[in-house]
Amino acid sequence: MARRILLALLCALVCAAWLPELLRGSQRSTATPIVIPFAVDGVRVLTSVDTALFVCHPSSDDAPLHLEGITVSSGSGANAAVLYRDELAHELASDPLFVALNAEIERLPEELTHREGRRYFAYPDEAPYSMSDAIDRWRALDAPLAAVRARYAAGAPRPFTELHFDLDLRRVFDELDAPGTERALTIEVRYRAAGGVSRSVALEHKIRRLAPFPGAPATLVGAQIHSGDLHVHSCHGEAVNACAPSADCPAETFQTSGSFTYAQLKPQFQALGLDWITATDHSYCINDDAEYQTIVDETAALTDGSFLAIPDIELSSEEEGAQSGGDTSNLLCLFGVQQNHMGAHGISARKPGGSDAVIGFCNGVLGFSANIAAIRGEDGYPIVHHPSADAFGWNSISALTGQETNGMHGVEIWNGSVVSGQGGDVGAWVDWLLAGRILYAYSGSDTHDAAFDFGANHVLFNGEPFNIENLESAVKAGRLFISNGPSLILEVTLEGATLGMGTKQALSPTQSAAPLQIDTHYDFGAGSGIISVFRGYSGDPIETLLCQSGTLSGSGVFSCADTLNPTRQGWYRSYTEDAAAQVIAYTNPVFFVPVPEAWSAYGQGLGGANIATLSCDSAPYIGGTQRFEVSGFAPTTPSVSFLVERTQIPGGFPVFGGFLLVAPPLIASGVVPASGGAATLSAQIPPSPGLIGLNAFVQALAFSPNPFGNIGFSNGLAGTVAGF
């Protein structure tokens, strides 16, 4: 509480000094409205999409601005076509402080605001702030933003409005238009200023036709791909003008306009060729369970057989342990509070973190370990967001653990529109792998307004129904690649077994070096690219470029070979880029993880009815398939029973002429047919972290005639379940 009071006092003092300067900077004599379009700029599927125009009265004069109409058209001259027209009777009040706040935001460094492109509120000749000045300026926005919100909450007229309309993309493009075709929309707003003279302002917005996603490569028969976004924000987190029932969220200082509801976002993502999203508004904006339930209800209403919307959250946490570097969010929060963001996925309840006040993300947050535990407690999976970002990145490099300890699940290696190469967030992920972490790769657009093209998560299905349960299962299993174009799917073959993306293959101490085949299935559609296959080992300083193709096109398989190192934790992954390094794809890895020990035999040489030999060449680990083989029963034995128990009987309990070597409580059992006195049972250990460390004991028995009776026994096997 003391921290919050002191912070408020500091902000108020700084603001008191700068408020006159803010208002002086906003003195504008022009009455030409500021018009900002929030619209898709790329499409794959021609449909109708919600489009918004933010219109603001910029003048410091007291006279209101009257909006009279809006016209949206494409083409020019004889080819011009009106796509939308509406007559308006809307009055905008003058509010110099609101204009000044937005001008101030536009002068902050883009590393903070993530606003790119032209200025709308700040004059072009106003110098941008340095990073050192920007921190104090950001803090100083607290009081004026609070004043603006208070005025609007009390019913004061606003200087802005958002005009929404449906844009029918089928009237913008022809179905035969080739990828790369660009169309320009002309948006004209008619208005009347003081004096009663009607005028208009026009702007241009361009939309590009994108190449369709090629789908599953023909070499993977029966596979389907479902593409989506794991990092999406909505108007529930807007600083001013948040959508009901959410209150405004001043902590999102830079998000003063342009956000959409999830219902409005759905067709925008469908136009990009995506069929699922996760809703990840900030934890410091979603401040109570009722507000989160609203998002749960909204996403449920959008989910149908062709599109899935899942309610999750972007969770603010405090850094822990030794810090590697720092970022601007650490400078904003006083008293050493250091922040990062993670995606909380697969959750069943809201995860709190921060408040909606300006810089409220500094207050009331838990350490990231506690947040990871809360997510894992609901069988969810946490994902590091933008690890190398200039604000809210991850500096707790050494303290972060991965799936090997049921910690962090993955890393967002693609955040925003364009990513390429092996640096940035990709490099942060690889560095964690080299440090021994097991982490999957994911992506998110992180849009706070309209949907845009980026490297989506392309999830591999194999005939399962497309529903939330199966999608969550596949995403959690790492069965996806990340791409803004081509399909790229990795498979590694070891001793006849094909291991897909996301596989964590446990290696028992008895595993020997063996040949590996690394296959990268690809489909470049109408494009082309070069495929690179990387191999990494924990403890090495860098990955190795194992092999690289020439320029490939169409669909096929790029293969290369290697030899398994059974004693080192390692992985293989593939990457592709086109000649311009603009069309990119990353696969998830296939991991190889040595485990400390395999099943060990006991109770051998007891004689009597213990006539069979039981073995297992797999190591016991969560999610792993165990192959138990038994032989030596009478050739006429019809079936064999396998018992998996919690208790070992070291010397055996004599019964039916033999020795029982296991005792309750029972963990599992199974009966399989026998042939020639032999049988095999394949069973998967559930992928539950709660099983790690469990001691298990296995024995086989059968109705098998022998000199000591009609029941035969095997030796026992003992094992301890490992993380992998």
XYZ file of C-alpha atoms in Angstrom:
724
model
C 0.000 0.000 0.000
C 2.824 2.412 0.890
C 4.353 1.763 -2.535
C 1.098 2.621 -4.282
C 0.603 5.831 -2.268
C 4.159 6.999 -2.952
C 3.860 6.164 -6.634
C 0.603 8.113 -6.873
C 2.198 11.121 -5.170
C 5.206 11.045 -7.493
C 3.003 10.780 -10.559
C 0.784 13.612 -9.338
C 3.778 15.879 -8.694
C 5.342 15.181 -12.064
C 2.022 15.591 -13.822
C 1.320 18.885 -12.076
C 4.557 20.203 -13.524
C 3.920 18.933 -17.045
C 0.149 19.406 -17.419
C 0.419 23.013 -18.654
C 3.047 21.860 -21.158
C 0.774 19.046 -22.296
C -2.091 21.425 -22.886
C 0.095 23.987 -24.655
C 1.238 21.245 -27.018
C -2.349 20.377 -27.824
C -3.461 23.843 -28.919
C -4.650 23.144 -32.445
C -6.630 25.506 -34.573
C -7.488 22.959 -37.250
C -10.917 21.360 -37.106
C -10.057 18.570 -39.534
C -10.923 15.366 -37.658
C -8.285 12.756 -36.954
C -9.348 9.512 -38.647
C -7.565 6.236 -37.855
C -8.640 3.000 -39.580
C -8.505 -0.310 -37.729
C -8.910 -2.907 -40.441
C -7.380 -6.086 -41.801
C -4.459 -5.480 -44.144
C -4.147 -9.014 -45.517
C -6.696 -11.735 -46.350
C -6.727 -15.361 -47.480
C -10.455 -16.048 -47.308
C -12.950 -13.624 -48.824
C -15.662 -12.918 -46.272
C -17.188 -9.966 -44.431
C -15.088 -8.479 -41.634
C -15.788 -5.864 -38.991
C -13.863 -2.654 -39.620
C -13.534 0.341 -37.317
C -12.778 4.006 -37.828
C -11.597 6.024 -34.856
C -12.629 9.652 -35.417
C -11.445 12.383 -33.048
C -12.068 16.133 -32.769
C -8.534 17.600 -32.664
C -9.227 21.288 -32.132
C -8.722 23.133 -28.862
C -11.681 25.368 -29.761
C -14.812 24.871 -27.711
C -16.997 24.425 -30.767
C -18.121 20.835 -31.408
C -17.499 18.923 -34.619
C -20.500 17.408 -36.427
C -20.004 14.150 -38.338
C -22.334 13.971 -41.330
C -21.421 10.794 -43.175
C -18.930 8.127 -44.173
C -18.226 6.569 -47.566
C -15.902 3.622 -48.250
C -15.027 2.864 -51.854
C -12.518 0.926 -53.928
C -11.097 1.598 -57.344
C -11.077 4.938 -59.099
C -12.720 6.672 -61.997
C -15.087 4.436 -63.955
C -14.005 1.445 -61.854
C -14.871 3.057 -58.529
C -17.334 1.111 -56.412
C -18.977 2.236 -53.198
C -18.611 -0.515 -50.595
C -20.263 1.230 -47.681
C -22.077 4.486 -47.057
C -23.791 5.826 -43.977
C -25.332 9.142 -43.030
C -24.339 10.314 -39.563
C -25.638 12.796 -37.034
C -22.883 12.584 -34.456
C -21.398 15.436 -32.456
C -17.852 15.364 -31.100
C -16.888 17.638 -28.238
C -13.541 19.347 -27.955
C -11.124 17.868 -25.390
C -7.559 19.204 -25.653
C -6.354 16.974 -22.800
C -7.374 13.769 -24.568
C -5.596 14.926 -27.721
C -2.538 15.896 -25.678
C -2.387 12.475 -24.011
C -2.400 10.695 -27.346
C 0.194 13.079 -28.774
C 2.383 12.358 -25.761
C 2.028 8.602 -26.325
C 3.020 8.954 -29.979
C 6.266 10.660 -28.953
C 7.299 7.794 -26.656
C 9.767 5.247 -28.072
C 8.203 2.497 -30.172
C 9.954 -0.059 -27.946
C 7.469 0.988 -25.274
C 4.291 1.650 -27.222
C 4.654 -0.820 -30.111
C 2.914 1.804 -32.224
C 4.420 1.946 -35.661
C 3.885 4.125 -38.687
C 2.522 7.641 -39.061
C 1.606 10.054 -36.309
C -1.993 11.141 -35.902
C -1.943 13.353 -32.803
C 1.628 14.572 -32.392
C 3.014 17.080 -34.886
C 5.635 15.573 -37.237
C 8.294 18.051 -36.106
C 7.884 17.235 -32.390
C 10.986 15.298 -31.366
C 10.505 11.795 -29.943
C 11.428 11.286 -26.311
C 14.576 9.478 -25.327
C 14.157 6.301 -23.304
C 15.406 8.035 -20.142
C 12.820 10.821 -20.533
C 10.110 8.400 -21.630
C 9.938 6.550 -18.306
C 9.109 9.746 -16.392
C 6.709 10.851 -19.112
C 4.871 7.517 -18.935
C 4.501 7.830 -15.171
C 3.213 11.362 -15.601
C 0.282 10.136 -17.721
C -1.408 8.759 -14.592
C -3.186 11.884 -13.344
C -4.339 13.321 -16.709
C -5.599 9.929 -17.821
C -7.469 9.573 -14.534
C -8.950 13.037 -15.050
C -10.132 12.138 -18.545
C -11.698 8.885 -17.341
C -13.427 10.626 -14.432
C -14.928 13.257 -16.754
C -16.256 10.660 -19.164
C -17.601 8.496 -16.338
C -19.508 11.525 -15.070
C -21.194 11.873 -18.449
C -19.037 14.505 -20.142
C -19.214 14.362 -23.947
C -16.267 12.622 -25.600
C -14.108 14.032 -28.397
C -13.987 10.715 -30.239
C -16.152 7.944 -31.556
C -15.576 4.571 -33.180
C -17.567 3.873 -36.300
C -17.927 0.179 -37.108
C -19.063 -1.293 -40.429
C -18.929 -4.621 -42.233
C -16.434 -4.715 -45.086
C -17.345 -7.359 -47.659
C -13.998 -8.562 -49.002
C -15.765 -10.321 -51.875
C -16.450 -6.862 -53.262
C -12.822 -5.824 -52.796
C -11.202 -8.858 -54.456
C -12.181 -11.301 -57.132
C -11.797 -14.995 -56.288
C -9.298 -15.253 -59.165
C -7.054 -12.461 -57.908
C -3.551 -13.813 -57.455
C -1.701 -13.682 -54.133
C 0.086 -10.376 -53.866
C -2.772 -8.445 -55.464
C -3.275 -5.208 -53.545
C -6.432 -3.118 -53.387
C -6.703 0.385 -51.987
C -9.789 1.515 -50.092
C -10.673 5.194 -49.977
C -12.339 6.152 -46.713
C -14.043 9.546 -46.708
C -15.541 11.174 -43.610
C -17.838 14.161 -44.117
C -18.102 16.678 -41.288
C -19.220 20.189 -40.424
C -17.143 22.482 -38.244
C -17.917 25.830 -36.649
C -19.419 28.174 -39.225
C -21.590 25.477 -40.768
C -19.392 24.678 -43.780
C -19.452 20.995 -44.774
C -16.072 19.463 -45.535
C -14.543 16.030 -45.914
C -11.327 14.227 -45.074
C -10.175 11.128 -46.959
C -7.544 8.500 -46.338
C -6.351 5.350 -48.061
C -6.097 1.855 -46.588
C -4.466 -0.974 -48.542
C -5.336 -4.664 -48.298
C -3.223 -7.454 -49.791
C -4.445 -10.835 -51.030
C -2.378 -13.500 -49.242
C -1.469 -16.929 -50.534
C -3.613 -19.656 -48.949
C -1.983 -21.968 -46.445
C -1.011 -25.118 -48.377
C -2.315 -27.572 -45.773
C -0.750 -30.885 -44.849
C 1.957 -32.124 -47.246
C 0.810 -34.914 -49.540
C 3.482 -37.151 -48.000
C 1.475 -37.247 -44.746
C -1.618 -39.180 -45.739
C -4.676 -38.452 -43.598
C -3.190 -35.481 -41.748
C -5.102 -32.230 -41.265
C -3.875 -28.848 -40.068
C -5.778 -26.355 -37.919
C -4.184 -22.923 -37.623
C -4.626 -20.387 -34.849
C -3.392 -17.639 -32.547
C -2.401 -18.176 -28.892
C -2.121 -14.450 -27.973
C -5.125 -12.201 -28.665
C -6.357 -9.075 -26.848
C -9.776 -7.439 -27.010
C -11.610 -4.278 -25.987
C -11.932 -5.708 -22.464
C -8.433 -4.336 -21.915
C -8.764 -0.860 -23.436
C -7.563 2.139 -21.399
C -10.443 4.384 -22.460
C -13.709 3.132 -23.971
C -13.458 -0.527 -22.848
C -16.327 -2.761 -23.921
C -19.035 -3.605 -21.384
C -19.128 -4.845 -18.752
C -15.390 -4.255 -18.340
C -14.183 -1.054 -16.715
C -11.527 1.006 -18.490
C -8.002 -0.293 -17.911
C -5.593 2.655 -17.581
C -2.744 0.183 -17.006
C -2.963 -0.326 -20.781
C -1.970 3.321 -21.189
C -1.186 3.084 -24.908
C -4.401 1.287 -25.863
C -6.815 4.202 -26.087
C -8.647 3.103 -29.232
C -9.054 0.467 -31.890
C -9.858 -2.686 -29.942
C -12.537 -5.155 -30.972
C -14.843 -7.598 -29.245
C -14.053 -11.279 -29.709
C -17.188 -11.587 -31.841
C -15.791 -8.883 -34.151
C -12.364 -10.500 -34.209
C -13.623 -13.957 -35.218
C -14.344 -13.142 -38.912
C -11.070 -11.198 -39.129
C -9.119 -14.286 -38.099
C -11.208 -16.438 -40.419
C -10.286 -14.075 -43.272
C -6.634 -14.841 -42.443
C -7.304 -18.579 -42.786
C -7.281 -19.319 -39.035
C -9.891 -21.440 -37.282
C -9.078 -20.998 -33.581
C -7.871 -18.397 -31.094
C -7.225 -18.111 -27.376
C -8.458 -15.003 -25.551
C -5.550 -13.594 -23.521
C -6.478 -10.224 -22.086
C -4.119 -8.916 -19.403
C -4.559 -10.173 -15.851
C -4.276 -6.595 -14.566
C -7.270 -5.582 -16.706
C -9.492 -8.574 -15.864
C -9.939 -7.777 -12.199
C -12.689 -10.069 -10.976
C -14.229 -13.446 -11.666
C -17.411 -11.950 -13.126
C -15.412 -10.091 -15.758
C -13.508 -13.241 -16.650
C -16.782 -15.165 -16.832
C -17.946 -12.646 -19.432
C -14.990 -13.642 -21.608
C -15.701 -17.329 -20.949
C -19.276 -16.814 -22.123
C -18.264 -14.750 -25.153
C -15.773 -17.329 -26.388
C -18.223 -20.186 -25.811
C -20.789 -18.378 -27.957
C -18.254 -18.091 -30.806
C -17.246 -21.759 -30.759
C -18.813 -24.014 -33.378
C -17.788 -26.832 -35.662
C -15.578 -24.566 -37.802
C -14.061 -22.185 -35.247
C -12.854 -22.563 -31.657
C -12.369 -19.735 -29.137
C -10.755 -20.587 -25.792
C -10.718 -18.334 -22.695
C -7.221 -17.947 -21.248
C -5.295 -14.964 -19.846
C -1.966 -13.131 -20.139
C -0.603 -13.268 -16.621
C 1.756 -10.685 -15.103
C 4.375 -12.117 -12.759
C 7.374 -10.935 -10.812
C 10.839 -12.024 -11.891
C 12.733 -14.385 -9.585
C 16.361 -15.228 -8.913
C 19.383 -13.662 -10.551
C 18.488 -11.308 -13.410
C 20.196 -11.252 -16.794
C 19.840 -7.674 -17.976
C 16.658 -5.663 -17.566
C 13.953 -3.867 -19.520
C 11.836 -0.736 -19.390
C 9.048 -2.336 -17.352
C 11.561 -2.792 -14.536
C 12.318 0.931 -14.639
C 8.631 1.816 -14.480
C 7.962 -0.177 -11.326
C 9.507 1.343 -8.222
C 11.237 -0.480 -5.362
C 12.820 -3.159 -7.490
C 9.637 -4.776 -8.804
C 10.529 -6.578 -12.033
C 7.835 -7.862 -14.365
C 7.295 -10.470 -17.049
C 4.322 -11.929 -18.901
C 3.213 -15.492 -19.513
C 0.269 -17.073 -21.289
C -1.903 -19.077 -18.890
C -3.505 -21.751 -21.061
C -5.753 -24.715 -20.343
C -6.989 -23.040 -17.157
C -10.381 -23.344 -15.503
C -10.438 -20.073 -13.513
C -9.150 -16.506 -13.674
C -5.542 -15.939 -12.667
C -5.057 -12.598 -10.844
C -2.041 -10.366 -11.361
C -1.888 -6.576 -10.975
C -4.571 -3.893 -11.061
C -6.074 -1.722 -13.785
C -4.610 1.566 -12.507
C -1.866 3.313 -14.471
C 1.259 1.200 -13.841
C -1.064 -1.132 -11.914
C 0.858 -4.061 -13.345
C 3.494 -3.247 -10.710
C 1.207 -4.089 -7.801
C -0.237 -7.310 -6.411
C 1.606 -9.778 -8.630
C 2.987 -13.148 -7.600
C 6.354 -14.596 -8.476
C 6.311 -16.550 -11.703
C 6.930 -19.875 -9.921
C 3.717 -19.490 -7.919
C 1.803 -18.620 -11.090
C 3.234 -21.628 -12.919
C 2.171 -23.855 -10.016
C -1.357 -22.417 -10.107
C -1.655 -23.074 -13.853
C -0.218 -26.586 -13.547
C -2.603 -27.240 -10.667
C -5.473 -26.971 -13.160
C -3.662 -29.213 -15.666
C -2.878 -26.127 -17.714
C 0.288 -25.150 -19.540
C 2.163 -21.841 -19.139
C 4.018 -20.183 -22.033
C 6.727 -17.503 -21.792
C 5.592 -14.396 -23.677
C 7.998 -12.254 -25.752
C 11.105 -13.297 -23.759
C 13.509 -10.824 -25.397
C 11.103 -7.859 -25.518
C 12.180 -4.386 -24.470
C 9.257 -4.300 -22.038
C 7.909 -7.218 -19.974
C 10.529 -9.604 -21.322
C 12.080 -12.423 -19.286
C 15.254 -11.703 -17.361
C 14.968 -14.665 -14.958
C 17.021 -16.784 -17.328
C 18.610 -19.219 -14.880
C 15.625 -19.519 -12.517
C 13.240 -20.659 -15.229
C 12.808 -24.421 -15.565
C 10.828 -26.320 -18.172
C 8.813 -29.464 -18.557
C 11.627 -31.466 -16.979
C 10.393 -30.177 -13.575
C 6.743 -29.574 -14.536
C 7.668 -25.894 -14.835
C 7.265 -23.666 -17.874
C 5.788 -25.491 -20.865
C 6.933 -23.439 -23.829
C 8.185 -20.159 -25.263
C 6.508 -17.705 -27.623
C 9.215 -17.527 -30.288
C 7.094 -15.488 -32.717
C 5.417 -12.341 -31.378
C 4.058 -9.793 -33.826
C 3.986 -9.711 -37.604
C 7.484 -10.607 -38.866
C 10.125 -12.925 -37.389
C 13.005 -14.678 -39.138
C 16.324 -16.336 -38.378
C 17.599 -17.740 -35.098
C 17.960 -14.597 -32.954
C 15.579 -12.631 -30.742
C 12.874 -14.712 -29.090
C 13.984 -17.777 -31.074
C 17.494 -17.359 -29.694
C 16.170 -17.013 -26.133
C 14.271 -20.294 -26.542
C 17.312 -22.110 -27.961
C 19.504 -20.797 -25.138
C 17.114 -22.356 -22.633
C 17.248 -25.661 -24.540
C 21.041 -25.552 -24.480
C 20.815 -25.010 -20.708
C 18.908 -28.289 -20.345
C 15.322 -27.053 -20.390
C 12.556 -28.926 -22.214
C 10.353 -26.261 -23.813
C 8.087 -26.230 -26.866
C 7.882 -23.371 -29.372
C 4.669 -21.362 -29.807
C 3.563 -18.100 -31.422
C 1.128 -15.254 -30.898
C 0.179 -12.154 -32.850
C -0.314 -10.171 -29.604
C -2.829 -8.029 -31.480
C -4.538 -5.313 -29.456
C -6.753 -4.198 -32.346
C -7.413 -5.788 -35.773
C -6.179 -9.262 -36.670
C -3.108 -9.300 -38.911
C -0.980 -11.862 -40.700
C 1.788 -13.457 -38.638
C 3.446 -16.813 -38.058
C 0.476 -18.792 -36.786
C 0.436 -22.039 -34.808
C -0.395 -24.837 -37.268
C -1.581 -27.849 -35.278
C -1.370 -31.351 -36.711
C -4.490 -33.518 -36.457
C -4.732 -37.142 -37.557
C -8.439 -37.698 -38.024
C -9.563 -36.587 -34.550
C -12.675 -34.383 -34.347
C -11.897 -30.680 -34.324
C -12.927 -29.640 -30.836
C -11.400 -27.789 -27.885
C -10.354 -30.936 -26.033
C -8.423 -32.348 -28.998
C -6.957 -28.963 -29.914
C -5.707 -28.341 -26.373
C -4.239 -31.845 -26.251
C -2.336 -31.378 -29.521
C -1.083 -27.878 -28.640
C 0.033 -29.075 -25.208
C 1.851 -31.994 -26.838
C 3.829 -29.640 -29.100
C 2.304 -31.168 -32.215
C 2.568 -27.984 -34.266
C 4.776 -25.840 -36.454
C 4.898 -22.033 -36.670
C 4.589 -20.398 -40.082
C 3.290 -17.430 -42.040
C 3.145 -19.533 -45.194
C 4.658 -22.968 -45.897
C 3.853 -26.215 -44.132
C 6.833 -27.755 -42.350
C 6.495 -30.961 -40.331
C 9.359 -32.834 -38.682
C 9.607 -36.579 -38.110
C 12.577 -38.559 -36.773
C 12.828 -42.323 -37.250
C 14.666 -44.434 -34.660
C 14.844 -48.230 -34.983
C 11.652 -48.324 -37.059
C 9.664 -45.998 -34.785
C 8.531 -42.644 -36.218
C 8.675 -39.810 -33.706
C 6.652 -36.682 -34.443
C 7.078 -33.060 -33.388
C 6.879 -32.628 -29.644
C 8.000 -36.171 -28.872
C 10.147 -36.507 -25.760
C 11.811 -39.849 -26.393
C 13.261 -41.331 -23.210
C 16.506 -43.222 -23.621
C 17.211 -46.052 -21.200
C 20.752 -46.799 -19.973
C 20.756 -49.843 -22.238
C 20.089 -47.773 -25.366
C 22.990 -47.947 -27.801
C 24.007 -45.571 -30.576
C 21.675 -46.054 -33.522
C 21.061 -44.497 -36.925
C 18.479 -41.716 -37.158
C 16.592 -40.478 -40.188
C 15.383 -36.888 -39.964
C 12.525 -36.183 -42.381
C 11.110 -32.721 -42.943
C 7.830 -32.845 -44.827
C 7.168 -29.601 -46.670
C 4.656 -27.865 -48.876
C 5.613 -24.426 -50.159
C 2.415 -23.920 -52.155
C 3.331 -21.624 -55.023
C 6.471 -20.440 -53.246
C 9.890 -21.868 -52.474
C 12.423 -21.985 -49.663
C 15.546 -23.525 -48.180
C 15.213 -25.996 -45.287
C 17.767 -26.099 -42.470
C 17.861 -28.906 -39.892
C 19.431 -28.107 -36.526
C 20.728 -30.520 -33.883
C 21.350 -29.419 -30.325
C 22.724 -30.953 -27.128
C 22.230 -29.638 -23.610
C 25.479 -28.166 -22.374
C 26.788 -27.134 -25.790
C 27.306 -23.422 -26.498
C 25.347 -23.437 -29.784
C 23.297 -25.716 -32.006
C 24.795 -27.475 -35.028
C 23.466 -27.003 -38.550
C 23.135 -30.696 -39.373
C 22.073 -30.357 -43.001
C 20.591 -27.841 -45.407
C 18.691 -28.227 -48.649
C 18.975 -26.265 -51.818
C 16.015 -24.188 -52.961
C 12.890 -26.364 -52.863
C 9.407 -25.835 -54.253
C 6.133 -27.709 -54.266
C 5.619 -30.539 -51.796
C 7.959 -33.322 -50.679
C 10.333 -34.594 -48.014
C 13.828 -33.351 -47.250
C 15.810 -36.077 -45.452
C 19.138 -36.306 -43.733
C 20.795 -38.800 -41.410
C 22.530 -38.740 -38.075
C 23.547 -41.124 -35.300
C 21.768 -41.100 -31.948
C 23.925 -40.148 -28.972
C 22.208 -42.150 -26.202
C 24.027 -40.445 -23.335
C 23.160 -36.781 -24.041
C 19.908 -34.830 -23.932
C 19.387 -33.486 -27.423
C 16.888 -32.448 -30.060
C 16.318 -31.923 -33.761
C 14.279 -29.119 -35.344
C 13.752 -27.695 -38.820
C 13.487 -24.175 -40.187
C 12.766 -22.695 -43.602
C 12.859 -19.265 -45.185
C 12.401 -17.909 -48.682
C 14.991 -15.859 -50.581
C 13.753 -12.603 -49.027
C 13.663 -14.057 -45.475
C 10.001 -13.022 -45.273
C 8.157 -16.333 -45.600
C 9.219 -18.392 -42.608
C 8.443 -21.605 -40.722
C 9.788 -23.295 -37.568
C 9.000 -26.834 -36.424
C 8.797 -27.988 -32.862
C 11.666 -30.271 -31.888
C 11.886 -33.995 -31.351
C 13.685 -34.433 -28.014
C 15.863 -37.333 -26.851
C 16.180 -37.527 -23.065
C 18.344 -40.092 -21.217
C 16.651 -41.341 -18.057
C 18.570 -42.615 -15.066
C 17.615 -46.272 -15.146
C 15.467 -48.866 -16.872
C 13.409 -51.587 -15.229
C 15.578 -53.883 -13.123
C 14.845 -57.576 -12.682
C 14.584 -59.247 -9.278
C 13.374 -62.605 -7.949
C 15.371 -64.563 -10.509
C 16.472 -68.143 -9.924
C 13.733 -68.889 -7.365
C 12.747 -72.086 -9.169
C 9.457 -73.887 -8.632
C 6.593 -72.436 -10.669
C 8.576 -69.276 -11.444
C 9.280 -70.585 -14.900
C 8.945 -67.479 -17.100
C 11.284 -64.613 -17.865
C 9.904 -61.035 -17.824
C 11.799 -58.099 -19.343
C 11.224 -54.522 -20.526
C 13.706 -52.533 -22.594
C 11.869 -49.243 -22.030
C 12.534 -46.809 -19.212
C 9.604 -45.909 -16.938
C 8.697 -42.258 -17.521
C 5.471 -40.277 -17.604
C 3.834 -40.441 -21.004
C 6.160 -43.255 -22.098
C 5.016 -46.515 -23.668
C 6.283 -49.595 -21.866
C 6.734 -52.881 -23.738
C 6.751 -55.833 -21.334
C 7.793 -59.161 -22.876
C 7.465 -62.525 -21.143
C 8.405 -66.015 -22.354
C 8.831 -69.493 -20.883
C 5.266 -70.414 -20.030
C 3.861 -73.712 -21.348
C 3.244 -73.563 -25.122
C -0.483 -74.191 -24.574
C -0.898 -71.182 -22.260
C -3.893 -69.222 -23.624
C -3.225 -65.854 -21.965
C -0.962 -64.025 -19.538
C -1.881 -61.590 -16.759
C 0.385 -58.683 -15.847
C 0.191 -57.073 -12.399
C 1.651 -53.638 -11.625
C 1.696 -53.077 -7.874
C 3.054 -50.545 -5.381
C 4.754 -53.090 -3.106
C 7.678 -55.435 -3.701
C 8.041 -58.805 -1.956
C 11.858 -59.210 -2.150
C 12.128 -62.885 -1.306
C 8.726 -63.750 -2.661
C 5.574 -65.082 -1.010
C 5.229 -68.827 -1.611
C 1.974 -69.774 -3.296
C 0.852 -72.434 -5.810
C 4.328 -73.906 -5.983
C 5.945 -70.590 -6.880
C 6.593 -67.147 -5.488
C 4.458 -64.032 -5.727
C 6.784 -61.022 -5.951
C 4.330 -58.071 -5.935
C 1.638 -56.914 -3.524
C -1.117 -54.276 -3.299
C -2.000 -51.533 -3.666
C -2.643 -52.302 -7.306
C -1.575 -49.685 -9.854
C -2.688 -51.409 -13.049
C -3.253 -54.814 -14.581
C -3.763 -56.305 -18.008
C -4.475 -59.617 -19.736
C -3.125 -60.381 -23.208
C -3.246 -63.459 -25.463
C -0.235 -65.790 -25.402
C 1.401 -67.660 -28.255
C 3.925 -70.455 -27.728
C 4.173 -69.563 -24.045
C 5.110 -65.921 -24.764
C 3.185 -62.648 -24.602
C 3.757 -58.900 -24.942
C 1.956 -56.067 -23.179
C 2.346 -52.477 -24.412
C 0.991 -49.830 -22.064
C 1.443 -46.099 -21.656
C 2.252 -44.540 -18.312
C -0.174 -41.595 -17.977
C 1.510 -38.217 -18.651
C 0.773 -37.045 -15.122
C 3.550 -35.226 -13.232
C 2.096 -36.613 -9.996
C 3.488 -40.029 -10.946
C 7.097 -38.841 -10.953
C 9.033 -40.750 -8.310
C 6.462 -43.542 -8.025
C 8.004 -46.974 -7.342
C 6.302 -49.684 -9.383
C 6.724 -53.483 -9.445
C 5.582 -55.797 -12.220
C 5.062 -59.576 -12.436
C 3.422 -61.850 -14.997
C 1.434 -65.019 -14.180
C -0.627 -67.439 -16.183
C -2.645 -70.616 -15.987
C 0.263 -72.581 -17.326
C 0.757 -76.287 -16.518
C 4.123 -77.026 -14.904
C 5.570 -79.666 -12.596
C 4.526 -77.621 -9.570
C 0.894 -76.877 -10.485
C -1.290 -75.098 -13.015
C -0.145 -71.538 -12.346
C 3.170 -70.197 -13.556
C 4.999 -67.063 -12.479
C 7.679 -64.828 -13.898
C 10.448 -62.915 -12.175
C 9.687 -59.354 -11.061
C 10.654 -55.971 -12.479
C 11.228 -52.862 -10.381
C 11.222 -49.283 -11.667
C 10.874 -45.674 -10.570
C 8.812 -43.405 -12.793
C 10.875 -40.524 -14.168
C 9.849 -37.186 -15.635
C 10.581 -38.488 -19.107
